Coordinates of C-alpha atoms in Angstrom, one line a residue:
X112 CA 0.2 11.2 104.4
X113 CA 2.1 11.8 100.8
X114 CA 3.8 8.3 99.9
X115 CA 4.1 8.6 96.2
X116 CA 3.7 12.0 94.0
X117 CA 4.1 12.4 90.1
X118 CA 5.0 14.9 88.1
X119 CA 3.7 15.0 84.4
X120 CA 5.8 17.3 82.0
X121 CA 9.0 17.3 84.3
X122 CA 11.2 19.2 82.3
X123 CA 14.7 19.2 83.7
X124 CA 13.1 17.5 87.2
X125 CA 13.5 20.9 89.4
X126 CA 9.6 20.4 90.7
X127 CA 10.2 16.9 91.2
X128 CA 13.6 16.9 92.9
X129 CA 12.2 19.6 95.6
X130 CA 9.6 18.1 96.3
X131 CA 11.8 14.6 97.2
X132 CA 13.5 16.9 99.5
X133 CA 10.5 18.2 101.0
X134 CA 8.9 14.9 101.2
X135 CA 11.7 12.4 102.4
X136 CA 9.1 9.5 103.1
X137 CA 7.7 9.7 100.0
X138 CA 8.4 8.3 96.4
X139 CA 8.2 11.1 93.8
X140 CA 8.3 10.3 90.4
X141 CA 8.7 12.8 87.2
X142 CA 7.8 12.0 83.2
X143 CA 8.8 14.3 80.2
X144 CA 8.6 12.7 76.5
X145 CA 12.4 14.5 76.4
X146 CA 14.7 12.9 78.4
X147 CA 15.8 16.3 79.9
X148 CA 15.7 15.5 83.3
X149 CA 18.4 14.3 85.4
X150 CA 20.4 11.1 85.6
X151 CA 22.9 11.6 88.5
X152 CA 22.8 13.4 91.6
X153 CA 19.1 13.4 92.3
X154 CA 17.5 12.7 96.0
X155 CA 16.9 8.7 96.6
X156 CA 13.5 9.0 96.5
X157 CA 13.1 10.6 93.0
X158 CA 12.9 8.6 89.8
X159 CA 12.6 9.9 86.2
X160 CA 11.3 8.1 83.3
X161 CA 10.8 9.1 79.3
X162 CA 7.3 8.6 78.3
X163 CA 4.7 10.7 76.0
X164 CA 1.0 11.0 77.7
X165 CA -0.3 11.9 74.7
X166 CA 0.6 8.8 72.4
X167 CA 0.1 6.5 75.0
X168 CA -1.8 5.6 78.6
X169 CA 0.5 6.4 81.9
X170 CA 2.9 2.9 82.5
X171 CA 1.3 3.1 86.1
X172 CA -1.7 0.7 87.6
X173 CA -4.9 2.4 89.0
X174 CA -5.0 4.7 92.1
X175 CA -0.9 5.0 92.5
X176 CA -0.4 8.0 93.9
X177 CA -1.9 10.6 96.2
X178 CA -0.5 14.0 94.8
X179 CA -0.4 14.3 90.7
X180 CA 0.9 17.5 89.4
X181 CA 1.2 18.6 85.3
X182 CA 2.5 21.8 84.6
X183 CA 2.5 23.9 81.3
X184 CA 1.6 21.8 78.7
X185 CA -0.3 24.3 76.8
X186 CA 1.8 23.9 74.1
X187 CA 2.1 20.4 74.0
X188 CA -1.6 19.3 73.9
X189 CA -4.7 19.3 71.4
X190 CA -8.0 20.6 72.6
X191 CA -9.0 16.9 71.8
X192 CA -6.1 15.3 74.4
X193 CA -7.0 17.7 77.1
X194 CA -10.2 15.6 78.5
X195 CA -8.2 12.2 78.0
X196 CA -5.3 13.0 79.6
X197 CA -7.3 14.5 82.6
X198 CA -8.9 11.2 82.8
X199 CA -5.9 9.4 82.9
X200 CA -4.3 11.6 86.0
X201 CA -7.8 10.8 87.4
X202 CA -7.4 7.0 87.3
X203 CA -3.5 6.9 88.4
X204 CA -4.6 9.3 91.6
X205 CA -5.6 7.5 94.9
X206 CA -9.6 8.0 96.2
X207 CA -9.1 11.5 97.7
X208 CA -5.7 12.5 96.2
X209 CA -5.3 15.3 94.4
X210 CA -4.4 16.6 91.1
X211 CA -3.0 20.3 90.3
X212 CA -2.4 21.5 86.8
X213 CA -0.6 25.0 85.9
X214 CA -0.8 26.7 82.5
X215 CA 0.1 30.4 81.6
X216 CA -1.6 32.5 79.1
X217 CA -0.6 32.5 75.1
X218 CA 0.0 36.2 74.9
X219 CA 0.8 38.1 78.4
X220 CA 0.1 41.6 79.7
X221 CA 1.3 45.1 79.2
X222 CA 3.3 43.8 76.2
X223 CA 5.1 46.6 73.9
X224 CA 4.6 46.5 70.1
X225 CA 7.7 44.1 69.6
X226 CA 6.6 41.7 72.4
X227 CA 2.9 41.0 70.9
X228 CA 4.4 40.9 67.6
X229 CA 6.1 37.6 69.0
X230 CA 3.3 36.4 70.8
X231 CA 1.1 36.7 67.7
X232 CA 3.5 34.9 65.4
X233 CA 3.6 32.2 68.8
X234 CA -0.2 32.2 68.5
X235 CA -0.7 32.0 64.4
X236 CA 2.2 29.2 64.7
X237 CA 0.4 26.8 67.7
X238 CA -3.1 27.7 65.8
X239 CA -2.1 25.8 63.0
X240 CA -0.9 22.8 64.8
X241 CA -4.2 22.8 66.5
X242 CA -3.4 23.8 70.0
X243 CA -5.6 26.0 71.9
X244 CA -3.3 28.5 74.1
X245 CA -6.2 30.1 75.9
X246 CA -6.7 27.0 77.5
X247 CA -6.6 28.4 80.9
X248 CA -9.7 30.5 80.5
X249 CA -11.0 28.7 77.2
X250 CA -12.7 25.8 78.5
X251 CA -10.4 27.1 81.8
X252 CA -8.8 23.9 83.6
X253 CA -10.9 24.2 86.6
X254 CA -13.9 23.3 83.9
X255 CA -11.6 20.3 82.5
X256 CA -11.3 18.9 85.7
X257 CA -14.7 19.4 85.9
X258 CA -15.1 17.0 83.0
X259 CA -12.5 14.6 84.0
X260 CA -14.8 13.8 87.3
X261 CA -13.1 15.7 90.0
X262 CA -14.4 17.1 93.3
X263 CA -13.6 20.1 95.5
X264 CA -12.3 22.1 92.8
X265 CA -10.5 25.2 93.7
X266 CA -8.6 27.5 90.8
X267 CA -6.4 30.5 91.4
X268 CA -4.9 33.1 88.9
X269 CA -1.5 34.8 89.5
X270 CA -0.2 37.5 87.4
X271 CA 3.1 37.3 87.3
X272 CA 6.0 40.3 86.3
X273 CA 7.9 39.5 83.5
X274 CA 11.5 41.1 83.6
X275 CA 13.8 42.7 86.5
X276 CA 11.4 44.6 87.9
X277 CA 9.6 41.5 89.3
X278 CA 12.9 40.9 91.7
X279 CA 13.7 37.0 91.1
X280 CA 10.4 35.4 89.5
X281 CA 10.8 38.3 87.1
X282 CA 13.9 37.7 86.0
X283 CA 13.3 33.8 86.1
X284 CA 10.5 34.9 84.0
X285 CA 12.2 36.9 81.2
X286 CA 14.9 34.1 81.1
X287 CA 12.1 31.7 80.3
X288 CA 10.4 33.4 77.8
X289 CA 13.5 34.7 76.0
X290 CA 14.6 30.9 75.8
X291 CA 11.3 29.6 74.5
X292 CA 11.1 32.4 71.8
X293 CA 14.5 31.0 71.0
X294 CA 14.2 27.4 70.8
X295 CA 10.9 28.2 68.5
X296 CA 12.6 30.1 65.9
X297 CA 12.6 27.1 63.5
X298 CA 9.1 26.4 64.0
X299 CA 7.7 30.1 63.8
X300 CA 9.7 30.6 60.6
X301 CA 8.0 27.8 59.2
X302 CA 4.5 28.2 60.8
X303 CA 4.5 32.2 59.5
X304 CA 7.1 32.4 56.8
X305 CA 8.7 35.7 58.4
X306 CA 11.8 36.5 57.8
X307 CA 14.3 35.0 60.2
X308 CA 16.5 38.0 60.9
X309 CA 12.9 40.1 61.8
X310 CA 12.1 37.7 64.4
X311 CA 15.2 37.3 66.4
X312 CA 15.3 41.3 65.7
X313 CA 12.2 41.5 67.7
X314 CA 13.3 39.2 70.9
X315 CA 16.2 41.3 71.0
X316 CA 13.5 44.4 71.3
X317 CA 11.4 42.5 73.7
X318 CA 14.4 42.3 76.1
X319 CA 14.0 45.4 76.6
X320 CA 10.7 46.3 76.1
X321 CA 9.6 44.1 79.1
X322 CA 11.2 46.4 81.5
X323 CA 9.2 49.6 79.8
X324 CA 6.1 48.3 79.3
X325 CA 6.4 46.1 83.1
X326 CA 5.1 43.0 81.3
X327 CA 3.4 40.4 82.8
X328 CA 1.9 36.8 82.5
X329 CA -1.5 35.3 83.6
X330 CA -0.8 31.9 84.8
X331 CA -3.7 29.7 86.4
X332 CA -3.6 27.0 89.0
X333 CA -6.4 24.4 89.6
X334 CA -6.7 21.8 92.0
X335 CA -9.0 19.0 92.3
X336 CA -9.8 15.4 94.1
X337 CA -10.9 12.1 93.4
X338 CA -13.5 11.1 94.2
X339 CA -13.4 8.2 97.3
X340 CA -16.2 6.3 95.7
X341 CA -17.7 6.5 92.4
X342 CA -20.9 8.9 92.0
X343 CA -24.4 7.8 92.8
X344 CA -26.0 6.0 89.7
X345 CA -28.9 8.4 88.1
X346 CA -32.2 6.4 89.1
X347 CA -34.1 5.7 85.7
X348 CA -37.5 7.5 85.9
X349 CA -40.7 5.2 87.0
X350 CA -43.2 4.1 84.1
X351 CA -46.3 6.4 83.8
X352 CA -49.6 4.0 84.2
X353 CA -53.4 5.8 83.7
X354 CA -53.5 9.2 85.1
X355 CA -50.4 9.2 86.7
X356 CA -47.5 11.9 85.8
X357 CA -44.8 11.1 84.6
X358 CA -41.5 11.1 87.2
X359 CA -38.7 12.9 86.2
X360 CA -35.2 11.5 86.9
X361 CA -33.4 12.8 89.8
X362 CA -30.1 14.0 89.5
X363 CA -27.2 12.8 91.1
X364 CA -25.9 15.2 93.5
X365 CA -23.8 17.9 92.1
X366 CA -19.6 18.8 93.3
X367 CA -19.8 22.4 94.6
X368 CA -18.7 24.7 91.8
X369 CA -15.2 25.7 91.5
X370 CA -14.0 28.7 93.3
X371 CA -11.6 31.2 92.1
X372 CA -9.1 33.4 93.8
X373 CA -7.2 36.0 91.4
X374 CA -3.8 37.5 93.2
X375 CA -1.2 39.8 91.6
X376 CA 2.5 39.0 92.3
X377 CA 4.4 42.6 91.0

Protein backbone atom coordinates (compact mmCIF):
# COMPACT_ATOMS: atom_id res chain seq x y z
CA UNK A 1 0.00 0.00 0.00
CA UNK A 2 1.06 3.91 -0.93
CA UNK A 3 1.68 5.67 2.56
CA UNK A 4 3.93 8.46 1.64
CA UNK A 5 4.72 9.79 -2.17
CA UNK A 6 6.95 12.77 -3.29
CA UNK A 7 7.00 14.82 -5.82
CA UNK A 8 10.39 16.41 -7.02
CA UNK A 9 10.02 19.69 -9.25
CA UNK A 10 6.30 20.37 -8.01
CA UNK A 11 5.65 23.34 -9.75
CA UNK A 12 2.41 24.96 -8.75
CA UNK A 13 1.52 21.35 -6.69
CA UNK A 14 -1.31 20.13 -9.45
CA UNK A 15 0.51 16.46 -9.58
CA UNK A 16 0.84 16.46 -5.97
CA UNK A 17 -2.57 17.71 -4.82
CA UNK A 18 -4.30 14.87 -7.19
CA UNK A 19 -2.62 12.53 -6.18
CA UNK A 20 -3.65 13.41 -2.20
CA UNK A 21 -7.03 13.09 -3.53
CA UNK A 22 -6.50 9.94 -5.15
CA UNK A 23 -4.57 8.60 -2.30
CA UNK A 24 -6.51 9.69 0.98
CA UNK A 25 -4.40 7.35 3.27
CA UNK A 26 -1.39 8.49 2.18
CA UNK A 27 1.03 11.41 2.86
CA UNK A 28 2.14 13.09 -0.36
CA UNK A 29 4.63 15.56 -0.21
CA UNK A 30 5.85 18.04 -3.18
CA UNK A 31 9.44 20.19 -3.46
CA UNK A 32 10.21 23.04 -6.05
CA UNK A 33 13.29 25.46 -5.36
CA UNK A 34 10.34 28.25 -6.24
CA UNK A 35 7.94 28.53 -3.85
CA UNK A 36 5.14 28.37 -6.52
CA UNK A 37 3.10 25.86 -5.05
CA UNK A 38 0.23 26.35 -2.92
CA UNK A 39 -0.24 27.55 0.66
CA UNK A 40 -4.03 27.43 1.35
CA UNK A 41 -6.70 25.24 0.25
CA UNK A 42 -4.71 22.01 -0.48
CA UNK A 43 -5.99 18.31 0.64
CA UNK A 44 -4.76 17.44 4.42
CA UNK A 45 -2.62 15.06 3.43
CA UNK A 46 -0.42 17.23 1.09
CA UNK A 47 2.52 19.21 2.21
CA UNK A 48 4.86 21.52 0.17
CA UNK A 49 8.24 22.58 1.01
CA UNK A 50 10.99 25.03 -0.82
CA UNK A 51 14.20 23.18 -1.37
CA UNK A 52 16.86 22.97 -4.38
CA UNK A 53 17.98 19.16 -5.18
CA UNK A 54 20.64 20.28 -6.97
CA UNK A 55 22.59 22.53 -4.24
CA UNK A 56 21.82 20.21 -1.58
CA UNK A 57 20.81 16.38 -0.40
CA UNK A 58 16.79 15.74 -0.03
CA UNK A 59 15.85 17.01 3.97
CA UNK A 60 14.43 13.37 4.13
CA UNK A 61 16.04 10.19 6.14
CA UNK A 62 16.68 6.94 4.12
CA UNK A 63 13.92 4.68 2.49
CA UNK A 64 10.86 7.35 3.21
CA UNK A 65 8.68 6.80 0.70
CA UNK A 66 7.26 4.14 -1.62
CA UNK A 67 6.25 6.25 -4.85
CA UNK A 68 9.02 9.16 -5.89
CA UNK A 69 8.01 11.06 -8.97
CA UNK A 70 10.35 14.16 -10.76
CA UNK A 71 9.06 15.57 -13.73
CA UNK A 72 10.61 17.92 -16.42
CA UNK A 73 13.67 18.95 -15.11
CA UNK A 74 15.45 18.98 -18.28
CA UNK A 75 16.11 22.38 -18.00
CA UNK A 76 16.98 22.62 -14.63
CA UNK A 77 19.83 20.07 -14.47
CA UNK A 78 23.63 19.50 -15.68
CA UNK A 79 24.61 16.33 -17.36
CA UNK A 80 26.87 16.13 -14.20
CA UNK A 81 23.68 16.33 -11.53
CA UNK A 82 21.68 13.86 -13.42
CA UNK A 83 23.40 10.54 -11.84
CA UNK A 84 23.53 12.32 -8.26
CA UNK A 85 20.24 13.27 -8.04
CA UNK A 86 19.06 9.81 -9.30
CA UNK A 87 20.91 8.41 -6.51
CA UNK A 88 19.43 10.53 -4.03
CA UNK A 89 15.63 9.59 -5.14
CA UNK A 90 17.20 6.06 -4.86
CA UNK A 91 18.09 6.37 -1.22
CA UNK A 92 14.79 8.39 -0.06
CA UNK A 93 12.63 5.39 -1.85
CA UNK A 94 11.50 2.40 0.30
CA UNK A 95 13.12 -1.42 -0.83
CA UNK A 96 10.67 -2.04 -3.67
CA UNK A 97 9.22 1.47 -4.20
CA UNK A 98 9.26 3.06 -7.21
CA UNK A 99 10.65 5.98 -8.90
CA UNK A 100 9.17 7.62 -12.29
CA UNK A 101 10.79 10.49 -14.05
CA UNK A 102 9.24 12.51 -17.14
CA UNK A 103 11.13 14.73 -19.49
CA UNK A 104 10.04 16.11 -23.08
CA UNK A 105 12.27 16.60 -25.97
CA UNK A 106 14.34 20.06 -26.57
CA UNK A 107 13.02 20.77 -29.96
CA UNK A 108 9.48 18.85 -30.90
CA UNK A 109 7.99 17.51 -34.07
CA UNK A 110 6.49 18.79 -37.32
CA UNK A 111 7.63 22.27 -36.21
CA UNK A 112 7.19 25.29 -38.93
CA UNK A 113 10.21 27.56 -39.79
CA UNK A 114 9.24 30.11 -36.93
CA UNK A 115 8.72 27.31 -34.25
CA UNK A 116 12.44 25.65 -34.81
CA UNK A 117 13.76 29.00 -35.01
CA UNK A 118 12.62 29.23 -31.17
CA UNK A 119 13.59 25.93 -30.30
CA UNK A 120 17.02 26.52 -31.72
CA UNK A 121 17.64 29.80 -29.93
CA UNK A 122 16.05 27.54 -26.60
CA UNK A 123 18.77 24.99 -27.50
CA UNK A 124 21.95 27.41 -28.33
CA UNK A 125 20.72 29.31 -24.90
CA UNK A 126 20.53 25.88 -22.45
CA UNK A 127 23.93 24.67 -24.41
CA UNK A 128 25.74 27.33 -23.00
CA UNK A 129 24.59 26.83 -19.48
CA UNK A 130 25.62 23.29 -19.83
CA UNK A 131 22.32 21.51 -19.90
CA UNK A 132 21.84 18.58 -22.11
CA UNK A 133 18.04 18.83 -23.56
CA UNK A 134 18.20 15.48 -25.29
CA UNK A 135 18.41 13.95 -22.11
CA UNK A 136 15.59 11.69 -22.79
CA UNK A 137 17.29 9.78 -25.50
CA UNK A 138 20.89 11.10 -24.76
CA UNK A 139 22.02 8.87 -22.08
CA UNK A 140 17.81 8.29 -22.11
CA UNK A 141 16.50 8.22 -18.41
CA UNK A 142 15.77 4.58 -18.52
CA UNK A 143 19.83 4.31 -18.89
CA UNK A 144 20.17 6.90 -15.84
CA UNK A 145 18.20 4.80 -13.70
CA UNK A 146 20.18 2.27 -14.92
CA UNK A 147 23.11 3.94 -13.31
CA UNK A 148 21.43 5.09 -10.22
CA UNK A 149 20.88 1.13 -9.32
CA UNK A 150 17.36 0.53 -10.19
CA UNK A 151 15.51 -2.70 -11.18
CA UNK A 152 12.61 -3.66 -13.32
CA UNK A 153 13.00 -0.80 -15.56
CA UNK A 154 10.28 -0.04 -17.88
CA UNK A 155 10.28 3.40 -20.32
CA UNK A 156 7.56 4.57 -22.51
CA UNK A 157 7.44 7.43 -25.24
CA UNK A 158 4.32 9.47 -25.91
CA UNK A 159 4.14 11.91 -28.68
CA UNK A 160 2.00 14.37 -27.80
CA UNK A 161 -0.06 17.25 -30.23
CA UNK A 162 0.85 20.52 -29.63
CA UNK A 163 -2.10 23.04 -30.35
CA UNK A 164 -6.03 22.75 -30.76
CA UNK A 165 -5.97 20.02 -32.81
CA UNK A 166 -4.84 17.78 -29.98
CA UNK A 167 -8.43 18.44 -28.16
CA UNK A 168 -7.45 19.42 -24.40
CA UNK A 169 -3.69 18.05 -23.89
CA UNK A 170 -3.15 20.06 -27.06
CA UNK A 171 -4.24 23.13 -26.02
CA UNK A 172 -2.74 22.46 -22.48
CA UNK A 173 0.21 21.99 -24.60
CA UNK A 174 0.43 25.09 -26.64
CA UNK A 175 -0.49 27.12 -23.37
CA UNK A 176 2.68 25.58 -21.89
CA UNK A 177 5.00 26.14 -24.44
CA UNK A 178 3.83 29.71 -25.38
CA UNK A 179 4.41 30.50 -21.50
CA UNK A 180 7.83 29.07 -21.30
CA UNK A 181 8.97 30.78 -24.61
CA UNK A 182 7.71 33.85 -22.67
CA UNK A 183 9.09 33.64 -19.34
CA UNK A 184 12.61 32.90 -21.27
CA UNK A 185 12.79 35.95 -23.28
CA UNK A 186 15.31 37.51 -20.90
CA UNK A 187 17.47 34.70 -20.94
CA UNK A 188 17.40 33.85 -24.80
CA UNK A 189 18.15 37.52 -25.50
CA UNK A 190 21.09 37.23 -23.42
CA UNK A 191 22.21 33.61 -24.26
CA UNK A 192 21.91 34.61 -28.35
CA UNK A 193 21.95 38.30 -28.57
CA UNK A 194 18.84 38.38 -30.98
CA UNK A 195 16.94 41.08 -31.17
CA UNK A 196 14.11 41.23 -28.73
CA UNK A 197 11.26 42.30 -31.01
CA UNK A 198 12.36 39.17 -33.55
CA UNK A 199 11.82 36.71 -30.87
CA UNK A 200 8.47 37.58 -29.47
CA UNK A 201 7.76 38.22 -33.41
CA UNK A 202 8.31 34.58 -33.81
CA UNK A 203 6.11 33.09 -30.74
CA UNK A 204 3.48 35.16 -32.14
CA UNK A 205 4.11 33.11 -35.61
CA UNK A 206 4.43 29.90 -33.76
CA UNK A 207 0.85 30.33 -32.36
CA UNK A 208 -0.21 29.76 -35.32
CA UNK A 209 2.11 27.71 -36.98
CA UNK A 210 1.42 24.82 -34.52
CA UNK A 211 -2.03 24.38 -35.88
CA UNK A 212 -0.48 24.20 -39.68
CA UNK A 213 2.30 22.23 -39.26
CA UNK A 214 0.15 19.74 -36.30
CA UNK A 215 3.15 20.09 -34.06
CA UNK A 216 4.08 17.80 -31.61
CA UNK A 217 6.33 16.80 -28.53
CA UNK A 218 8.28 13.63 -27.71
CA UNK A 219 7.96 13.24 -24.00
CA UNK A 220 9.44 9.96 -22.17
CA UNK A 221 8.42 8.19 -19.10
CA UNK A 222 10.62 5.77 -17.11
CA UNK A 223 9.98 3.79 -14.21
CA UNK A 224 12.08 1.88 -12.01
CA UNK A 225 12.51 0.02 -8.36
CA UNK A 226 14.62 -0.31 -5.58
CA UNK A 227 16.14 -2.75 -5.08
CA UNK A 228 14.79 -4.85 -1.61
CA UNK A 229 18.27 -5.85 -0.73
CA UNK A 230 21.51 -4.64 -1.89
CA UNK A 231 23.16 -6.57 -5.01
CA UNK A 232 25.24 -9.70 -4.59
CA UNK A 233 29.01 -8.79 -3.83
CA UNK A 234 31.33 -9.65 -7.07
CA UNK A 235 33.37 -12.77 -5.75
CA UNK A 236 37.14 -11.80 -6.16
CA UNK A 237 38.77 -14.38 -8.55
CA UNK A 238 40.76 -17.42 -6.83
CA UNK A 239 44.73 -17.23 -6.96
CA UNK A 240 46.33 -19.25 -9.91
CA UNK A 241 48.89 -21.92 -8.24
CA UNK A 242 51.22 -24.30 -10.92
CA UNK A 243 49.34 -25.28 -13.87
CA UNK A 244 46.19 -24.18 -12.90
CA UNK A 245 44.03 -21.42 -14.99
CA UNK A 246 43.33 -18.69 -13.84
CA UNK A 247 39.38 -18.04 -12.59
CA UNK A 248 37.68 -15.35 -13.89
CA UNK A 249 35.33 -13.33 -11.66
CA UNK A 250 31.76 -14.05 -11.92
CA UNK A 251 29.45 -11.39 -12.45
CA UNK A 252 26.78 -10.41 -10.32
CA UNK A 253 23.53 -11.15 -11.84
CA UNK A 254 22.29 -8.62 -14.18
CA UNK A 255 18.45 -6.44 -13.93
CA UNK A 256 16.55 -7.39 -17.09
CA UNK A 257 17.14 -4.67 -19.63
CA UNK A 258 14.67 -1.93 -19.89
CA UNK A 259 11.75 -2.26 -22.08
CA UNK A 260 10.26 0.32 -24.19
CA UNK A 261 6.78 1.02 -25.41
CA UNK A 262 6.46 4.11 -27.98
CA UNK A 263 2.49 5.30 -28.25
CA UNK A 264 1.21 8.31 -30.26
CA UNK A 265 -1.52 10.53 -28.45
CA UNK A 266 -2.92 12.79 -31.84
Amino acid sequence: MVRAILDVGCGPGTWAMEMANEFPDATVTGIDMSPVFPTTVIPANCHFLQHNIVHEPLPFPDNSFDYVHQRLLVAGLKPRDWVCVVQELERVTKPGGWIELVEVDGHGGNNGPMTQQLWNWIELTLKGRGINVNIGTQPGLANLMEQGGLVNIKQEVFDLPTGLHGGKIGTLLKENEQALWIAMTPTVIHGTGIDVQEYEDAIIASAAEVEVYKSYHTFYSACGQKRTCPPPPVPEPEPSFGEKSPVSPIPAPLSPRPSFVRSNIK
